[in-house]
Short mmCIF file of C-alpha atoms and ligand atoms in Angstrom, two decimals:
data_model
loop_
_atom_site.label_atom_id
_atom_site.label_comp_id
_atom_site.label_asym_id
_atom_site.label_seq_id
_atom_site.Cartn_x
_atom_site.Cartn_y
_atom_site.Cartn_z
CA UNK P 1372 7.21 14.11 24.29
CA UNK P 1373 6.08 11.47 21.76
CA UNK P 1374 6.06 7.95 23.23
CA UNK P 1375 6.62 4.40 21.88
CA UNK P 1376 5.25 1.43 23.80
CA UNK P 1377 4.46 -2.19 22.99
CA UNK P 1378 2.45 -5.13 24.25
CA UNK P 1379 1.95 -8.81 23.33
CA UNK P 1380 -0.81 -9.32 20.73
CA UNK P 1381 -1.03 -13.12 20.28
CA UNK P 1382 1.06 -15.51 18.27
CA UNK P 1383 1.78 -16.25 14.61
CA UNK P 1384 3.23 -19.46 13.12
CA UNK P 1385 6.71 -17.87 13.34
CA UNK P 1386 6.44 -16.64 16.97
CA UNK P 1387 4.92 -14.07 19.28
CA UNK P 1388 3.17 -11.04 17.83
CA UNK P 1389 3.67 -7.66 19.40
CA UNK P 1390 1.63 -4.51 18.90
CA UNK P 1391 3.62 -1.24 19.04
CA UNK P 1392 1.93 2.06 19.83
CA UNK P 1393 3.39 5.38 18.68
CA UNK P 1394 1.71 8.39 20.30
CA UNK P 1395 2.46 12.00 19.37
CA UNK P 1396 2.14 15.17 21.46
CA UNK P 1397 -1.44 15.63 20.34
CA UNK P 1398 -2.31 12.25 21.79
CA UNK P 1399 -2.94 10.74 18.36
CA UNK P 1400 -1.46 7.31 17.75
CA UNK P 1401 -0.64 4.60 15.28
CA UNK P 1402 -0.51 0.91 16.12
CA UNK P 1403 1.92 -1.35 14.28
CA UNK P 1404 2.31 -5.12 14.40
CA UNK P 1405 5.67 -6.92 14.05
CA UNK P 1406 3.60 -9.33 11.94
CA UNK P 1407 3.78 -8.01 8.39
CA UNK P 1408 5.00 -4.59 9.60
CA UNK P 1409 1.26 -3.96 9.59
CA UNK P 1410 -0.33 -0.62 10.43
CA UNK P 1411 -3.21 -2.11 12.42
CA UNK P 1412 -4.80 1.17 13.53
CA UNK P 1413 -4.43 4.93 13.17
CA UNK P 1414 -6.33 6.91 15.83
CA UNK P 1415 -6.96 10.62 15.31
CA UNK P 1416 -9.17 12.38 17.85
CA UNK P 1417 -10.29 8.91 19.01
CA UNK P 1418 -11.56 8.09 15.51
CA UNK P 1419 -10.26 5.09 13.54
CA UNK P 1420 -8.73 6.12 10.22
CA UNK P 1421 -7.92 2.73 8.68
CA UNK P 1422 -9.47 -0.68 8.26
CA UNK P 1423 -8.08 -3.67 10.04
CA UNK P 1424 -8.75 -6.46 12.49
CA UNK P 1425 -9.18 -6.26 16.23
CA UNK P 1426 -7.13 -9.42 16.89
CA UNK P 1427 -4.30 -11.36 15.22
CA UNK P 1428 -6.61 -14.10 13.91
CA UNK P 1429 -7.85 -11.94 11.03
CA UNK P 1430 -4.32 -11.21 9.88
CA UNK P 1431 -3.45 -14.87 9.91
CA UNK P 1432 -6.49 -15.72 7.70
CA UNK P 1433 -6.93 -15.04 3.97
CA UNK P 1434 -7.28 -11.26 4.12
CA UNK P 1435 -6.84 -8.29 1.79
CA UNK P 1436 -3.53 -6.96 3.14
CA UNK P 1437 -5.04 -4.43 5.57
CA UNK P 1438 -2.27 -2.00 6.50
CA UNK P 1439 0.47 -4.46 5.50
CA UNK P 1440 3.90 -3.85 4.18
CA UNK P 1441 3.68 -5.46 0.72
CA UNK P 1442 6.80 -7.05 -0.80
CA UNK P 1443 9.00 -8.02 -2.45
CA UNK P 1444 6.89 -6.80 -5.32
CA UNK P 1445 3.68 -4.79 -4.93
CA UNK P 1446 0.78 -5.68 -7.21
CA UNK P 1447 0.90 -8.19 -10.08
CA UNK P 1448 3.63 -9.84 -12.14
CA UNK P 1449 2.13 -11.58 -15.13
CA UNK P 1450 2.71 -15.33 -15.34
CA UNK P 1451 4.59 -15.04 -12.04
CA UNK P 1452 7.70 -14.78 -14.16
CA UNK P 1453 10.27 -12.22 -15.14
CA UNK P 1454 13.67 -12.09 -16.83
CA UNK P 1455 16.64 -10.16 -15.51
CA UNK P 1456 20.03 -10.08 -17.24
CA UNK P 1457 19.06 -13.09 -19.39
CA UNK P 1458 17.90 -15.31 -16.54
CA UNK P 1459 14.17 -16.11 -16.20
CA UNK P 1460 12.88 -16.42 -12.66
CA UNK P 1461 9.72 -18.41 -11.84
CA UNK P 1462 7.97 -16.85 -8.94
CA UNK P 1463 5.34 -18.16 -6.54
CA UNK P 1464 2.00 -17.76 -8.32
CA UNK P 1465 -0.91 -16.89 -5.98
CA UNK P 1466 -3.58 -15.42 -8.30
CA UNK P 1467 -4.69 -16.79 -11.68
CA UNK P 1468 -1.17 -18.02 -12.44
CA UNK P 1469 0.17 -14.50 -11.75
CA UNK P 1470 1.88 -13.22 -8.69
CA UNK P 1471 0.05 -10.72 -6.46
CA UNK P 1472 1.83 -8.69 -3.76
CA UNK P 1473 4.96 -10.80 -3.49
CA UNK P 1474 3.40 -14.28 -3.47
CA UNK P 1475 1.52 -16.46 -1.06
CA UNK P 1476 3.92 -15.82 1.82
CA UNK P 1477 4.85 -12.22 1.18
CA UNK P 1478 6.45 -9.73 3.56
CA UNK P 1479 2.94 -9.18 5.04
CA UNK P 1480 3.22 -12.67 6.55
CA UNK P 1481 6.67 -12.32 8.07
CA UNK P 1482 7.71 -11.38 11.57
CA UNK P 1483 9.77 -8.22 11.47
CA UNK P 1484 12.35 -7.12 14.01
CA UNK P 1485 11.21 -3.84 15.52
CA UNK P 1486 13.22 -1.12 17.21
CA UNK P 1487 11.26 1.74 18.78
CA UNK P 1488 12.72 5.16 19.46
CA UNK P 1489 11.55 8.77 19.99
CA UNK P 1490 12.72 12.29 19.20
CA UNK P 1491 11.21 15.63 20.24
CA UNK P 1492 9.00 15.72 17.20
CA UNK P 1493 8.22 12.02 16.48
CA UNK P 1494 7.84 8.44 17.72
CA UNK P 1495 9.66 6.02 15.42
CA UNK P 1496 9.72 2.34 14.62
CA UNK P 1497 12.56 0.83 12.58
CA UNK P 1498 11.50 -2.57 11.27
CA UNK P 1499 13.77 -5.02 9.53
CA UNK P 1500 13.50 -8.32 7.72
CA UNK P 1501 16.02 -10.30 5.67
CA UNK P 1502 14.42 -12.29 2.86
CA UNK P 1503 16.45 -15.33 1.87
CA UNK P 1504 17.74 -15.80 -1.66
CA UNK P 1505 14.96 -17.48 -3.69
CA UNK P 1506 12.12 -16.63 -1.34
CA UNK P 1507 8.88 -16.65 -3.36
CA UNK P 1508 11.22 -17.16 -6.36
CA UNK P 1509 13.03 -13.81 -6.23
CA UNK P 1510 16.85 -13.79 -6.67
CA UNK P 1511 19.11 -12.39 -3.96
CA UNK P 1512 19.16 -12.18 -0.20
CA UNK P 1513 17.27 -8.95 0.40
CA UNK P 1514 17.89 -7.02 3.59
CA UNK P 1515 14.93 -4.65 4.10
CA UNK P 1516 14.28 -1.89 6.58
CA UNK P 1517 11.08 0.11 6.94
CA UNK P 1518 10.89 3.15 9.19
CA UNK P 1519 7.54 4.48 10.43
CA UNK P 1520 7.94 7.99 11.81
CA UNK P 1521 4.74 9.37 13.44
CA UNK P 1522 5.19 13.09 13.90
CA UNK P 1523 3.61 15.57 16.25
CA UNK P 1524 1.68 17.06 13.32
CA UNK P 1525 -0.02 13.70 12.52
CA UNK P 1526 2.12 12.72 9.54
CA UNK P 1527 3.17 9.14 8.99
CA UNK P 1528 6.52 9.07 7.20
CA UNK P 1529 7.26 5.68 5.67
CA UNK P 1530 10.79 5.08 4.47
CA UNK P 1531 12.01 1.86 2.90
CA UNK P 1532 15.54 0.71 2.20
CA UNK P 1533 16.83 -2.57 0.78
CA UNK P 1534 20.10 -4.08 -0.30
CA UNK P 1535 20.81 -7.33 -2.09
CA UNK P 1536 23.66 -9.75 -2.75
CA UNK P 1537 22.42 -10.59 -6.31
CA UNK P 1538 20.81 -8.22 -8.79
CA UNK P 1539 17.04 -8.39 -8.26
CA UNK P 1540 13.78 -6.44 -8.39
CA UNK P 1541 11.98 -4.79 -5.47
CA UNK P 1542 8.80 -2.70 -5.20
CA UNK P 1543 7.61 -2.08 -1.60
CA UNK P 1544 4.37 -0.44 -0.62
CA UNK P 1545 1.97 -0.05 2.25
CA UNK P 1546 -1.57 -1.35 1.86
CA UNK P 1547 -3.53 0.81 4.30
CA UNK P 1548 -7.26 1.24 3.62
CA UNK P 1549 -8.08 4.79 4.66
CA UNK P 1550 -11.48 5.53 6.07
CA UNK P 1551 -11.40 9.20 6.99
CA UNK P 1552 -15.03 9.21 8.13
CA UNK P 1553 -13.90 7.29 11.16
CA UNK P 1554 -16.69 4.70 11.40
CA UNK P 1555 -15.58 2.38 8.65
CA UNK P 1556 -18.63 3.40 6.59
CA UNK P 1557 -18.85 4.11 2.90
CA UNK P 1558 -16.08 6.22 1.36
CA UNK P 1559 -18.08 7.07 -1.76
CA UNK P 1560 -18.73 10.66 -0.68
CA UNK P 1561 -15.10 11.33 0.11
CA UNK P 1562 -13.46 13.70 -2.31
CA UNK P 1563 -10.23 12.79 -4.05
CA UNK P 1564 -7.70 14.86 -5.96
CA UNK P 1565 -4.98 12.95 -7.82
CA UNK P 1566 -2.13 14.68 -9.65
CA UNK P 1567 -2.19 12.23 -12.57
CA UNK P 1568 -2.84 12.90 -16.25
CA UNK P 1569 -2.57 9.17 -17.13
CA UNK P 1570 -3.38 5.76 -15.72
CA UNK P 1571 -2.47 2.23 -16.86
CA UNK P 1572 -5.43 0.23 -18.09
CA UNK P 1573 -5.57 -3.52 -17.32
CA UNK P 1574 -6.85 -6.73 -18.86
CA UNK P 1575 -9.37 -9.06 -17.26
CA UNK P 1576 -6.73 -10.50 -14.94
CA UNK P 1577 -5.80 -6.96 -13.96
CA UNK P 1578 -2.46 -7.11 -15.70
CA UNK P 1579 -1.58 -3.81 -17.40
CA UNK P 1580 -2.06 -3.73 -21.14
CA UNK P 1581 1.08 -1.58 -21.33
CA UNK P 1582 -0.70 1.58 -22.36
CA UNK P 1583 -0.64 4.89 -20.50
CA UNK P 1584 -4.10 6.23 -21.18
CA UNK P 1585 -5.16 9.82 -20.71
CA UNK P 1586 -7.62 10.31 -17.88
CA UNK P 1587 -9.27 13.19 -19.75
CA UNK P 1588 -12.95 12.55 -20.26
CA UNK P 1589 -12.87 9.26 -18.36
CA UNK P 1590 -13.98 8.25 -14.83
CA UNK P 1591 -10.22 8.29 -13.97
CA UNK P 1592 -9.94 12.06 -14.03
CA UNK P 1593 -9.34 13.21 -10.47
CA UNK P 1594 -7.36 16.31 -11.45
CA UNK P 1595 -10.33 18.36 -10.36
CA UNK P 1596 -11.35 16.95 -6.96
CA UNK P 1597 -14.45 14.74 -7.16
CA UNK P 1598 -16.35 12.28 -5.01
CA UNK P 1599 -14.86 8.84 -5.23
CA UNK P 1600 -18.32 7.45 -5.83
CA UNK P 1601 -19.24 9.88 -8.64
CA UNK P 1602 -18.22 7.65 -11.52
CA UNK P 1603 -17.55 4.36 -9.69
CA UNK P 1604 -20.43 2.64 -11.46
CA UNK P 1605 -19.81 4.27 -14.82
CA UNK P 1606 -20.53 2.25 -17.94
CA UNK P 1607 -16.86 2.24 -18.77
CA UNK P 1608 -15.07 -1.07 -19.43
CA UNK P 1609 -12.10 -0.39 -17.13
CA UNK P 1610 -14.43 0.51 -14.24
CA UNK P 1611 -16.71 -2.47 -14.88
CA UNK P 1612 -13.92 -5.06 -14.95
CA UNK P 1613 -12.54 -3.89 -11.61
CA UNK P 1614 -16.00 -3.17 -10.10
CA UNK P 1615 -14.66 0.29 -9.23
CA UNK P 1616 -11.13 1.70 -9.13
CA UNK P 1617 -8.27 -0.75 -8.93
CA UNK P 1618 -5.75 0.96 -11.16
CA UNK P 1619 -2.29 2.39 -11.25
CA UNK P 1620 -2.11 6.12 -11.88
CA UNK P 1621 0.95 7.70 -13.50
CA UNK P 1622 1.89 10.54 -11.17
CA UNK P 1623 2.75 13.86 -12.86
CA UNK P 1624 6.25 15.25 -12.62
CA UNK P 1625 7.96 12.14 -11.28
CA UNK P 1626 11.61 12.80 -10.63
CA UNK P 1627 12.34 10.65 -7.60
CA UNK P 1628 11.94 13.55 -5.16
CA UNK P 1629 9.20 13.61 -2.50
CA UNK P 1630 6.18 15.16 -4.18
CA UNK P 1631 2.58 15.73 -3.12
CA UNK P 1632 0.28 13.62 -5.33
CA UNK P 1633 -3.09 13.23 -3.64
CA UNK P 1634 -5.55 14.86 -1.34
CA UNK P 1635 -8.45 12.97 0.13
CA UNK P 1636 -11.14 14.92 2.05
CA UNK P 1637 -14.04 13.75 4.16
CA UNK P 1638 -16.70 16.37 3.65
CA UNK P 1639 -18.56 15.43 6.82
CA UNK P 1640 -15.70 15.75 9.35
CA UNK P 1641 -13.56 18.09 7.21
CA UNK P 1642 -10.66 15.70 7.81
CA UNK P 1643 -8.04 15.57 5.05
CA UNK P 1644 -5.30 13.21 4.08
CA UNK P 1645 -2.40 14.66 2.13
CA UNK P 1646 -0.16 12.19 0.33
CA UNK P 1647 3.43 12.52 -0.81
CA UNK P 1648 5.73 10.01 -2.45
CA UNK P 1649 9.08 9.59 -4.22
CA UNK P 1650 7.50 6.88 -6.42
CA UNK P 1651 6.17 7.22 -9.99
CA UNK P 1652 2.77 5.51 -9.47
CA UNK P 1653 -0.10 4.92 -7.09
CA UNK P 1654 -2.67 2.10 -7.06
CA UNK P 1655 -6.07 3.56 -6.26
CA UNK P 1656 -8.11 0.70 -4.84
CA UNK P 1657 -11.61 1.42 -3.62
CA UNK P 1658 -12.30 -1.87 -1.73
CA UNK P 1659 -14.23 -3.46 -4.57
CA UNK P 1660 -14.88 -6.76 -2.84
CA UNK P 1661 -17.83 -8.98 -3.62
CA UNK P 1662 -20.23 -9.55 -0.71
CA UNK P 1663 -18.74 -12.18 1.56
CA UNK P 1664 -15.29 -12.15 0.00
CA UNK P 1665 -13.39 -10.80 3.01
CA UNK P 1666 -13.91 -9.83 6.66
CA UNK P 1667 -12.85 -6.89 8.81
CA UNK P 1668 -12.69 -5.78 12.48
CA UNK P 1669 -13.69 -8.83 14.60
CA UNK P 1670 -14.37 -11.03 11.52
CA UNK P 1671 -17.59 -9.41 10.31
CA UNK P 1672 -18.10 -9.26 6.52
CA UNK P 1673 -16.59 -6.17 4.89
CA UNK P 1674 -18.98 -3.93 2.97
CA UNK P 1675 -17.84 -2.75 -0.44
CA UNK P 1676 -16.24 0.73 -0.78
CA UNK P 1677 -15.40 1.23 2.90
CA UNK P 1678 -11.77 1.99 2.43
CA UNK P 1679 -9.49 3.82 -0.03
CA UNK P 1680 -6.00 2.49 -0.73
CA UNK P 1681 -3.40 4.77 -2.18
CA UNK P 1682 -0.56 2.29 -2.69
CA UNK P 1683 2.55 4.08 -3.95
CA UNK P 1684 4.62 2.00 -6.29
CA UNK P 1685 6.48 1.31 -9.48
CA UNK P 1686 3.93 0.25 -12.08
CA UNK P 1687 2.38 -3.28 -11.86
CA UNK P 1688 4.05 -5.95 -13.94
CA UNK P 1689 6.80 -3.53 -14.88
CA UNK P 1690 9.45 -6.33 -15.18
CA UNK P 1691 7.43 -7.64 -18.18
CA UNK P 1692 6.36 -4.30 -19.63
CA UNK P 1693 8.81 -2.66 -22.03
CA UNK P 1694 7.09 0.74 -21.56
CA UNK P 1695 7.33 0.73 -17.78
CA UNK P 1696 10.49 1.43 -15.71
CA UNK P 1697 11.40 -1.62 -13.60
CA UNK P 1698 12.79 -1.12 -10.09
CA UNK P 1699 15.92 -3.20 -10.46
CA UNK P 1700 18.16 -3.30 -7.43
CA UNK P 1701 21.77 -3.98 -8.19
CA UNK P 1702 24.39 -5.36 -5.84
CA UNK P 1703 25.99 -2.44 -4.02
CA UNK P 1704 23.05 -0.09 -4.54
CA UNK P 1705 20.37 0.77 -1.96
CA UNK P 1706 16.65 0.84 -2.69
CA UNK P 1707 15.36 3.97 -1.10
CA UNK P 1708 11.79 5.26 -1.30
CA UNK P 1709 9.59 7.44 0.90
CA UNK P 1710 5.83 7.95 1.20
CA UNK P 1711 4.13 10.37 3.60
CA UNK P 1712 0.46 10.37 4.72
CA UNK P 1713 -0.35 13.54 6.61
CA UNK P 1714 -3.70 13.88 8.38
CA UNK P 1715 -5.17 17.39 8.77
C1 LIG E 1193 -4.72 -4.20 -4.52
C2 LIG E 1193 -4.93 -4.93 -5.80
C3 LIG E 1193 -6.37 -5.41 -5.79
C4 LIG E 1193 -6.52 -6.42 -4.65
C5 LIG E 1193 -6.06 -5.74 -3.36
C6 LIG E 1193 -6.00 -6.70 -2.19
O1 LIG E 1193 -3.46 -3.69 -4.52
O2 LIG E 1193 -4.73 -4.03 -6.92
O3 LIG E 1193 -6.71 -6.07 -7.01
O4 LIG E 1193 -5.79 -7.57 -4.89
O5 LIG E 1193 -4.82 -5.18 -3.51
O6 LIG E 1193 -7.13 -7.40 -1.95
#
């Protein structure tokens, strides 16, 4: 039988932190914090599959969202401002006058209520948080739930729901940095397939220009699997400005159903990660940090290109982009998205 256990894991400004452990029948487990609904660790065959910290201190510091639930709005909103039904909302700006990942105190810095449960085929956590009207500038009291279901076949099913009492926008994602090699070493040899004919180029502040550019003949073409490092230093302006990949890909065949969109393979171990989502986009981020910019594990500096993020999402800055669909949540409707990461 799968099991769900938990233990104290320090304190945050809002109260005690707990670490939940979901273990499947194979003995593989995921560890989740009530702080930020954070996936702190994924252990497969005693190897660590994601980047994170070994104690709460790292998560309380300025950190790059390791494993966090990002909200209310994943990625950037230009000018930290958007207009909905004729009203302009000024949001909390936390990067170059723009908003990144929901603002300075996003969902990744909140304490979530956690309810563990198990079934024959999975260990489950249901996490909930109610974001007050106006938090980080967003309209509406937003009641959010996130379910992490860790199945016996090593699949992590992430399911988000949200309801509001005023029309608003919402775009939730998970910010895990996958490291299939296990040691937290370079991911440049890992091979990625992405089912995306197009991606959305960005300006110097990493705000989309509004175009959907074809990946054909560019470093962004992962339609035939290739090593993540193959073109990561290409003399190509979009690669240069992000120091690697930090872009939204337009997933082929989006129709709101759960579709397979990516396959990441570690050629050394043979381990694979299959990715599925109901969302139209994915942010491929290859951990392009400058030396000394962030830490990892017990606070050691993080080396560049040691993790791969596949953040499923609606497109960045979509509230301000006429060409992009905006995830508006209306009163009475339920936001409902699913992403699955399956290890093989
Ligand atoms: C990504 C974003 C990057 C960086 C990272 C967190 O989603 O696109 O530019 O901000 O999150 O450090």
